[in-house]
């Protein structure tokens, strides 16, 4: 019997509890009216006289061990509860947080901003709902000018014309109207065109406009800036400028970057030429400078404009532009690592 009690003492000593309920069950088991201790006290009268003393002592030991255990466990659980306070258990592992991902358009836009900000360009923005002056007229595209046909416009109101801007070149105008040279600014934003939606075209997409105005700015400065950009953005430094036409620049050019013909994808995206058209550019037409209140006899400059969606598609091998605006999380989640 003494061995059995010793066992119980060891057991009581080692007991651990997570909750008050467990402590209470323990107390009842050892110290309750039908518990071990009661049973052993009951046995006491059957124990031989010469063993009564030892037996009594060992039961007392069981009693003090069990009581001490109940007290310390209760205290510990109560202070834990106090710690929880109104915030709950502060040591509890947190709920898993679902990490979002940046949209591929934002990733490319931020990269472009980053590259140009390293050479002193700031970021400017303008409204998506524009008037005729900022989207067309100030940019050397007077009413009835055939170049307006290049862009199918969503009109919100006519006479006076209010429209969804068809390009971010409108921000050039606003920036020049409000700032004197030296100007170095890029203007990212959403633009709208009344086009049938397909895998290749959408009725809204994104552009970045660039504008650099100062004294003695030349075409060589433009080319150098673009080459810096393609090297930083794509790791490709070979570019060519093909003569082109934009009403707001003279001369104007289309910029191609040499992508190479190393992989099958290179063949596909460059149609077997190795060259990829990435933007339009040119020297800002003196008329545009004058329209915006800048003296064209003192200042000159260059501008360029590129599509962000196309670049995002190119870099991520996205074959359908519609994926960029559908916001399917299965698509978006693939850009988590590009944060
Ligand atoms: N605004 C033109 C477009 O939407 C792009 C562009 C071409 C912008 C030449 C420019 C530029 O600033 O110089 O297609």
GROMACS .gro file of C-alpha atoms in nm, residues 16-337:
model
  322
   16UNK     CA    1   0.052   1.922  -1.563
   17UNK     CA    2  -0.269   2.095  -1.669
   18UNK     CA    3  -0.375   2.320  -1.958
   19UNK     CA    4  -0.707   2.428  -1.816
   20UNK     CA    5  -0.890   2.496  -1.494
   21UNK     CA    6  -1.115   2.199  -1.567
   22UNK     CA    7  -0.818   1.966  -1.565
   23UNK     CA    8  -0.700   2.106  -1.233
   24UNK     CA    9  -1.044   2.058  -1.082
   25UNK     CA   10  -1.057   1.697  -1.204
   26UNK     CA   11  -0.717   1.642  -1.045
   27UNK     CA   12  -0.833   1.796  -0.716
   28UNK     CA   13  -1.142   1.576  -0.707
   29UNK     CA   14  -0.938   1.265  -0.787
   30UNK     CA   15  -0.692   1.324  -0.502
   31UNK     CA   16  -0.860   1.547  -0.248
   32UNK     CA   17  -1.232   1.505  -0.317
   33UNK     CA   18  -1.479   1.327  -0.091
   34UNK     CA   19  -1.441   1.009  -0.298
   35UNK     CA   20  -1.075   1.071  -0.373
   36UNK     CA   21  -0.756   0.883  -0.297
   37UNK     CA   22  -0.686   1.068   0.023
   38UNK     CA   23  -1.023   0.989   0.178
   39UNK     CA   24  -0.975   0.624   0.088
   40UNK     CA   25  -0.634   0.610   0.254
   41UNK     CA   26  -0.757   0.785   0.568
   42UNK     CA   27  -1.028   0.521   0.577
   43UNK     CA   28  -0.760   0.249   0.561
   44UNK     CA   29  -0.575   0.398   0.855
   45UNK     CA   30  -0.784   0.210   1.111
   46UNK     CA   31  -0.693  -0.123   0.950
   47UNK     CA   32  -0.321  -0.057   0.962
   48UNK     CA   33  -0.121  -0.233   1.233
   49UNK     CA   34  -0.037  -0.003   1.524
   50UNK     CA   35   0.337  -0.008   1.474
   51UNK     CA   36   0.292   0.103   1.112
   52UNK     CA   37   0.034   0.370   1.178
   53UNK     CA   38   0.292   0.645   1.219
   54UNK     CA   39   0.471   0.577   0.890
   55UNK     CA   40   0.143   0.530   0.708
   56UNK     CA   41   0.004   0.856   0.849
   57UNK     CA   42   0.313   1.045   0.743
   58UNK     CA   43   0.303   0.918   0.387
   59UNK     CA   44  -0.065   1.001   0.347
   60UNK     CA   45   0.009   1.351   0.475
   61UNK     CA   46   0.282   1.380   0.217
   62UNK     CA   47   0.036   1.284  -0.055
   63UNK     CA   48  -0.204   1.544   0.082
   64UNK     CA   49   0.047   1.831   0.085
   65UNK     CA   50   0.182   1.736  -0.258
   66UNK     CA   51  -0.166   1.729  -0.412
   67UNK     CA   52  -0.272   2.054  -0.242
   68UNK     CA   53   0.045   2.234  -0.343
   69UNK     CA   54  -0.003   2.112  -0.699
   70UNK     CA   55  -0.360   2.237  -0.715
   71UNK     CA   56  -0.255   2.578  -0.584
   72UNK     CA   57   0.041   2.632  -0.814
   73UNK     CA   58  -0.149   2.516  -1.121
   74UNK     CA   59  -0.444   2.741  -1.039
   75UNK     CA   60  -0.219   3.040  -0.990
   76UNK     CA   61  -0.030   2.975  -1.310
   77UNK     CA   62  -0.349   2.943  -1.514
   78UNK     CA   63  -0.499   3.254  -1.359
   79UNK     CA   64  -0.195   3.469  -1.434
   80UNK     CA   65  -0.194   3.334  -1.789
   81UNK     CA   66  -0.554   3.444  -1.820
   82UNK     CA   67  -0.465   3.790  -1.694
   83UNK     CA   68  -0.192   3.816  -1.956
   84UNK     CA   69  -0.446   3.745  -2.224
   85UNK     CA   70  -0.646   4.048  -2.114
   86UNK     CA   71  -0.855   4.207  -2.387
   87UNK     CA   72  -0.610   4.099  -2.655
   88UNK     CA   73  -0.639   3.727  -2.595
   89UNK     CA   74  -0.336   3.503  -2.571
   90UNK     CA   75  -0.045   3.711  -2.696
   91UNK     CA   76   0.180   3.411  -2.728
   92UNK     CA   77  -0.058   3.231  -2.960
   93UNK     CA   78   0.073   3.173  -3.316
   94UNK     CA   79  -0.089   3.423  -3.551
   95UNK     CA   80  -0.346   3.345  -3.818
   96UNK     CA   81  -0.179   3.287  -4.155
   97UNK     CA   82  -0.204   3.606  -4.364
   98UNK     CA   83  -0.267   3.565  -4.736
   99UNK     CA   84   0.005   3.764  -4.913
  100UNK     CA   85  -0.112   3.967  -5.207
  101UNK     CA   86   0.080   4.018  -5.527
  102UNK     CA   87   0.143   4.330  -5.730
  103UNK     CA   88  -0.029   4.345  -6.064
  104UNK     CA   89   0.212   4.285  -6.354
  105UNK     CA   90   0.123   4.630  -6.490
  106UNK     CA   91   0.227   4.788  -6.159
  107UNK     CA   92   0.547   4.586  -6.148
  108UNK     CA   93   0.651   4.709  -6.495
  109UNK     CA   94   0.534   5.065  -6.426
  110UNK     CA   95   0.735   5.081  -6.103
  111UNK     CA   96   1.040   4.945  -6.280
  112UNK     CA   97   1.014   5.213  -6.551
  113UNK     CA   98   0.970   5.486  -6.288
  114UNK     CA   99   1.270   5.352  -6.103
  115UNK     CA  100   1.492   5.351  -6.411
  116UNK     CA  101   1.406   5.707  -6.514
  117UNK     CA  102   1.417   5.844  -6.162
  118UNK     CA  103   1.781   5.734  -6.146
  119UNK     CA  104   1.861   5.989  -6.420
  120UNK     CA  105   1.660   6.272  -6.271
  121UNK     CA  106   1.309   6.227  -6.410
  122UNK     CA  107   1.018   6.296  -6.178
  123UNK     CA  108   0.671   6.145  -6.205
  124UNK     CA  109   0.372   6.351  -6.314
  125UNK     CA  110   0.009   6.265  -6.365
  126UNK     CA  111  -0.291   6.408  -6.539
  127UNK     CA  112  -0.664   6.337  -6.560
  128UNK     CA  113  -0.806   6.046  -6.758
  129UNK     CA  114  -1.102   6.260  -6.856
  130UNK     CA  115  -0.953   6.527  -7.080
  131UNK     CA  116  -1.053   6.817  -7.294
  132UNK     CA  117  -0.980   6.850  -7.661
  133UNK     CA  118  -0.700   7.101  -7.606
  134UNK     CA  119  -0.477   6.880  -7.393
  135UNK     CA  120  -0.538   6.556  -7.580
  136UNK     CA  121  -0.528   6.692  -7.935
  137UNK     CA  122  -0.510   7.060  -8.020
  138UNK     CA  123  -0.210   7.163  -7.811
  139UNK     CA  124  -0.027   6.859  -7.946
  140UNK     CA  125  -0.042   6.997  -8.299
  141UNK     CA  126  -0.350   6.794  -8.386
  142UNK     CA  127  -0.605   7.063  -8.480
  143UNK     CA  128  -0.965   6.966  -8.543
  144UNK     CA  129  -1.004   6.788  -8.878
  145UNK     CA  130  -0.632   6.704  -8.881
  146UNK     CA  131  -0.610   6.359  -9.042
  147UNK     CA  132  -0.381   6.234  -8.767
  148UNK     CA  133  -0.679   6.234  -8.530
  149UNK     CA  134  -0.796   5.928  -8.719
  150UNK     CA  135  -0.502   5.740  -8.575
  151UNK     CA  136  -0.685   5.719  -8.248
  152UNK     CA  137  -1.045   5.623  -8.205
  153UNK     CA  138  -1.172   5.832  -7.923
  154UNK     CA  139  -1.436   5.778  -7.657
  155UNK     CA  140  -1.619   6.109  -7.633
  156UNK     CA  141  -1.802   6.192  -7.312
  157UNK     CA  142  -1.942   6.516  -7.444
  158UNK     CA  143  -1.915   6.719  -7.762
  159UNK     CA  144  -1.900   7.094  -7.807
  160UNK     CA  145  -1.691   7.150  -7.609
  161UNK     CA  146  -1.533   6.808  -7.651
  162UNK     CA  147  -1.468   6.614  -7.333
  163UNK     CA  148  -1.316   6.272  -7.384
  164UNK     CA  149  -1.124   5.984  -7.233
  165UNK     CA  150  -0.761   6.058  -7.309
  166UNK     CA  151  -0.625   5.849  -7.594
  167UNK     CA  152  -0.262   5.883  -7.487
  168UNK     CA  153  -0.056   6.011  -7.196
  169UNK     CA  154   0.089   6.282  -7.422
  170UNK     CA  155  -0.184   6.502  -7.275
  171UNK     CA  156   0.015   6.511  -6.952
  172UNK     CA  157   0.312   6.663  -7.142
  173UNK     CA  158   0.092   6.959  -7.226
  174UNK     CA  159  -0.033   6.999  -6.871
  175UNK     CA  160   0.318   6.972  -6.731
  176UNK     CA  161   0.463   7.231  -6.969
  177UNK     CA  162   0.175   7.467  -6.900
  178UNK     CA  163   0.258   7.455  -6.532
  179UNK     CA  164   0.637   7.422  -6.527
  180UNK     CA  165   0.922   7.601  -6.700
  181UNK     CA  166   1.235   7.414  -6.819
  182UNK     CA  167   1.447   7.234  -6.726
  183UNK     CA  168   1.181   6.962  -6.742
  184UNK     CA  169   1.244   6.595  -6.695
  185UNK     CA  170   0.926   6.405  -6.628
  186UNK     CA  171   0.759   6.075  -6.697
  187UNK     CA  172   0.385   6.031  -6.684
  188UNK     CA  173   0.244   5.683  -6.641
  189UNK     CA  174  -0.128   5.627  -6.671
  190UNK     CA  175  -0.430   5.462  -6.824
  191UNK     CA  176  -0.551   5.555  -7.171
  192UNK     CA  177  -0.863   5.464  -7.370
  193UNK     CA  178  -0.936   5.387  -7.732
  194UNK     CA  179  -1.250   5.278  -7.901
  195UNK     CA  180  -1.118   4.950  -8.032
  196UNK     CA  181  -1.266   4.603  -8.061
  197UNK     CA  182  -1.139   4.393  -7.772
  198UNK     CA  183  -0.925   4.096  -7.872
  199UNK     CA  184  -0.621   3.907  -7.748
  200UNK     CA  185  -0.400   4.184  -7.890
  201UNK     CA  186  -0.606   4.499  -7.830
  202UNK     CA  187  -0.816   4.643  -7.552
  203UNK     CA  188  -1.027   4.954  -7.517
  204UNK     CA  189  -0.809   5.065  -7.227
  205UNK     CA  190  -0.442   5.012  -7.162
  206UNK     CA  191  -0.146   5.187  -7.002
  207UNK     CA  192   0.129   5.413  -7.127
  208UNK     CA  193   0.429   5.599  -6.996
  209UNK     CA  194   0.507   5.933  -7.150
  210UNK     CA  195   0.851   6.089  -7.121
  211UNK     CA  196   0.942   6.454  -7.164
  212UNK     CA  197   1.278   6.630  -7.147
  213UNK     CA  198   1.301   7.004  -7.217
  214UNK     CA  199   1.606   7.225  -7.167
  215UNK     CA  200   1.850   7.441  -7.360
  216UNK     CA  201   2.045   7.260  -7.635
  217UNK     CA  202   1.872   6.924  -7.609
  218UNK     CA  203   1.951   6.718  -7.918
  219UNK     CA  204   1.843   6.399  -8.089
  220UNK     CA  205   2.164   6.239  -7.959
  221UNK     CA  206   2.045   6.303  -7.602
  222UNK     CA  207   1.720   6.127  -7.690
  223UNK     CA  208   1.896   5.825  -7.832
  224UNK     CA  209   2.132   5.802  -7.536
  225UNK     CA  210   1.844   5.820  -7.289
  226UNK     CA  211   1.652   5.548  -7.470
  227UNK     CA  212   1.955   5.325  -7.489
  228UNK     CA  213   2.008   5.366  -7.116
  229UNK     CA  214   1.645   5.268  -7.067
  230UNK     CA  215   1.650   4.953  -7.282
  231UNK     CA  216   1.974   4.840  -7.119
  232UNK     CA  217   1.830   4.880  -6.770
  233UNK     CA  218   1.485   4.747  -6.853
  234UNK     CA  219   1.562   4.455  -7.082
  235UNK     CA  220   1.938   4.411  -7.056
  236UNK     CA  221   1.955   4.499  -7.427
  237UNK     CA  222   2.158   4.796  -7.547
  238UNK     CA  223   2.122   4.763  -7.922
  239UNK     CA  224   1.848   4.992  -8.051
  240UNK     CA  225   1.753   5.154  -8.380
  241UNK     CA  226   1.539   5.455  -8.454
  242UNK     CA  227   1.323   5.432  -8.764
  243UNK     CA  228   1.183   5.754  -8.912
  244UNK     CA  229   0.814   5.788  -8.837
  245UNK     CA  230   0.545   6.049  -8.798
  246UNK     CA  231   0.376   6.196  -8.494
  247UNK     CA  232   0.211   6.540  -8.513
  248UNK     CA  233   0.370   6.650  -8.183
  249UNK     CA  234   0.730   6.567  -8.267
  250UNK     CA  235   0.962   6.664  -8.551
  251UNK     CA  236   1.159   6.464  -8.641
  252UNK     CA  237   0.977   6.155  -8.512
  253UNK     CA  238   1.095   5.798  -8.480
  254UNK     CA  239   0.986   5.451  -8.385
  255UNK     CA  240   1.223   5.276  -8.145
  256UNK     CA  241   1.315   4.912  -8.198
  257UNK     CA  242   1.525   4.714  -7.956
  258UNK     CA  243   1.734   4.423  -8.078
  259UNK     CA  244   1.589   4.131  -7.885
  260UNK     CA  245   1.797   3.864  -8.053
  261UNK     CA  246   1.707   3.535  -8.214
  262UNK     CA  247   1.831   3.288  -7.960
  263UNK     CA  248   1.513   3.106  -7.866
  264UNK     CA  249   1.198   3.000  -8.038
  265UNK     CA  250   1.010   3.269  -7.842
  266UNK     CA  251   1.251   3.532  -7.977
  267UNK     CA  252   1.156   3.422  -8.328
  268UNK     CA  253   0.790   3.439  -8.246
  269UNK     CA  254   0.781   3.779  -8.078
  270UNK     CA  255   1.013   3.945  -8.330
  271UNK     CA  256   0.851   3.773  -8.630
  272UNK     CA  257   1.188   3.630  -8.719
  273UNK     CA  258   1.363   3.968  -8.745
  274UNK     CA  259   1.519   3.986  -8.399
  275UNK     CA  260   1.387   4.345  -8.370
  276UNK     CA  261   1.103   4.453  -8.147
  277UNK     CA  262   0.921   4.787  -8.165
  278UNK     CA  263   0.883   4.931  -7.816
  279UNK     CA  264   0.794   5.298  -7.841
  280UNK     CA  265   0.747   5.618  -8.035
  281UNK     CA  266   0.961   5.926  -7.982
  282UNK     CA  267   1.089   6.248  -8.132
  283UNK     CA  268   1.197   6.606  -8.080
  284UNK     CA  269   0.907   6.808  -7.941
  285UNK     CA  270   0.761   7.018  -8.222
  286UNK     CA  271   0.828   7.393  -8.163
  287UNK     CA  272   0.454   7.455  -8.212
  288UNK     CA  273   0.379   7.232  -7.914
  289UNK     CA  274   0.631   7.418  -7.697
  290UNK     CA  275   0.473   7.750  -7.796
  291UNK     CA  276   0.120   7.614  -7.735
  292UNK     CA  277   0.229   7.533  -7.382
  293UNK     CA  278   0.397   7.864  -7.308
  294UNK     CA  279   0.760   7.761  -7.360
  295UNK     CA  280   0.988   7.973  -7.578
  296UNK     CA  281   1.090   7.745  -7.867
  297UNK     CA  282   1.377   7.978  -7.962
  298UNK     CA  283   1.541   7.915  -7.626
  299UNK     CA  284   1.439   7.563  -7.546
  300UNK     CA  285   1.419   7.231  -7.723
  301UNK     CA  286   1.349   6.882  -7.604
  302UNK     CA  287   1.242   6.529  -7.673
  303UNK     CA  288   0.943   6.313  -7.587
  304UNK     CA  289   0.863   5.947  -7.601
  305UNK     CA  290   0.570   5.723  -7.529
  306UNK     CA  291   0.544   5.350  -7.470
  307UNK     CA  292   0.281   5.093  -7.382
  308UNK     CA  293   0.315   4.929  -7.041
  309UNK     CA  294   0.081   4.639  -7.116
  310UNK     CA  295   0.284   4.529  -7.416
  311UNK     CA  296   0.604   4.531  -7.213
  312UNK     CA  297   0.441   4.337  -6.927
  313UNK     CA  298   0.316   4.082  -7.179
  314UNK     CA  299   0.655   4.058  -7.341
  315UNK     CA  300   0.846   4.009  -7.017
  316UNK     CA  301   0.601   3.756  -6.875
  317UNK     CA  302   0.506   3.579  -7.198
  318UNK     CA  303   0.140   3.669  -7.158
  319UNK     CA  304  -0.037   3.595  -7.483
  320UNK     CA  305  -0.372   3.763  -7.420
  321UNK     CA  306  -0.404   4.129  -7.313
  322UNK     CA  307  -0.746   4.058  -7.159
  323UNK     CA  308  -0.578   3.862  -6.877
  324UNK     CA  309  -0.441   4.194  -6.752
  325UNK     CA  310  -0.784   4.332  -6.671
  326UNK     CA  311  -0.983   4.024  -6.575
  327UNK     CA  312  -0.828   4.007  -6.228
  328UNK     CA  313  -0.843   3.629  -6.210
  329UNK     CA  314  -0.651   3.550  -5.890
  330UNK     CA  315  -0.505   3.236  -6.047
  331UNK     CA  316  -0.335   3.464  -6.297
  332UNK     CA  317  -0.242   3.739  -6.051
  333UNK     CA  318  -0.097   3.500  -5.795
  334UNK     CA  319   0.169   3.400  -6.042
  335UNK     CA  320   0.338   3.737  -5.987
  336UNK     CA  321   0.388   3.694  -5.613
  337UNK     CA  322   0.760   3.643  -5.646
   0.00000   0.00000   0.00000
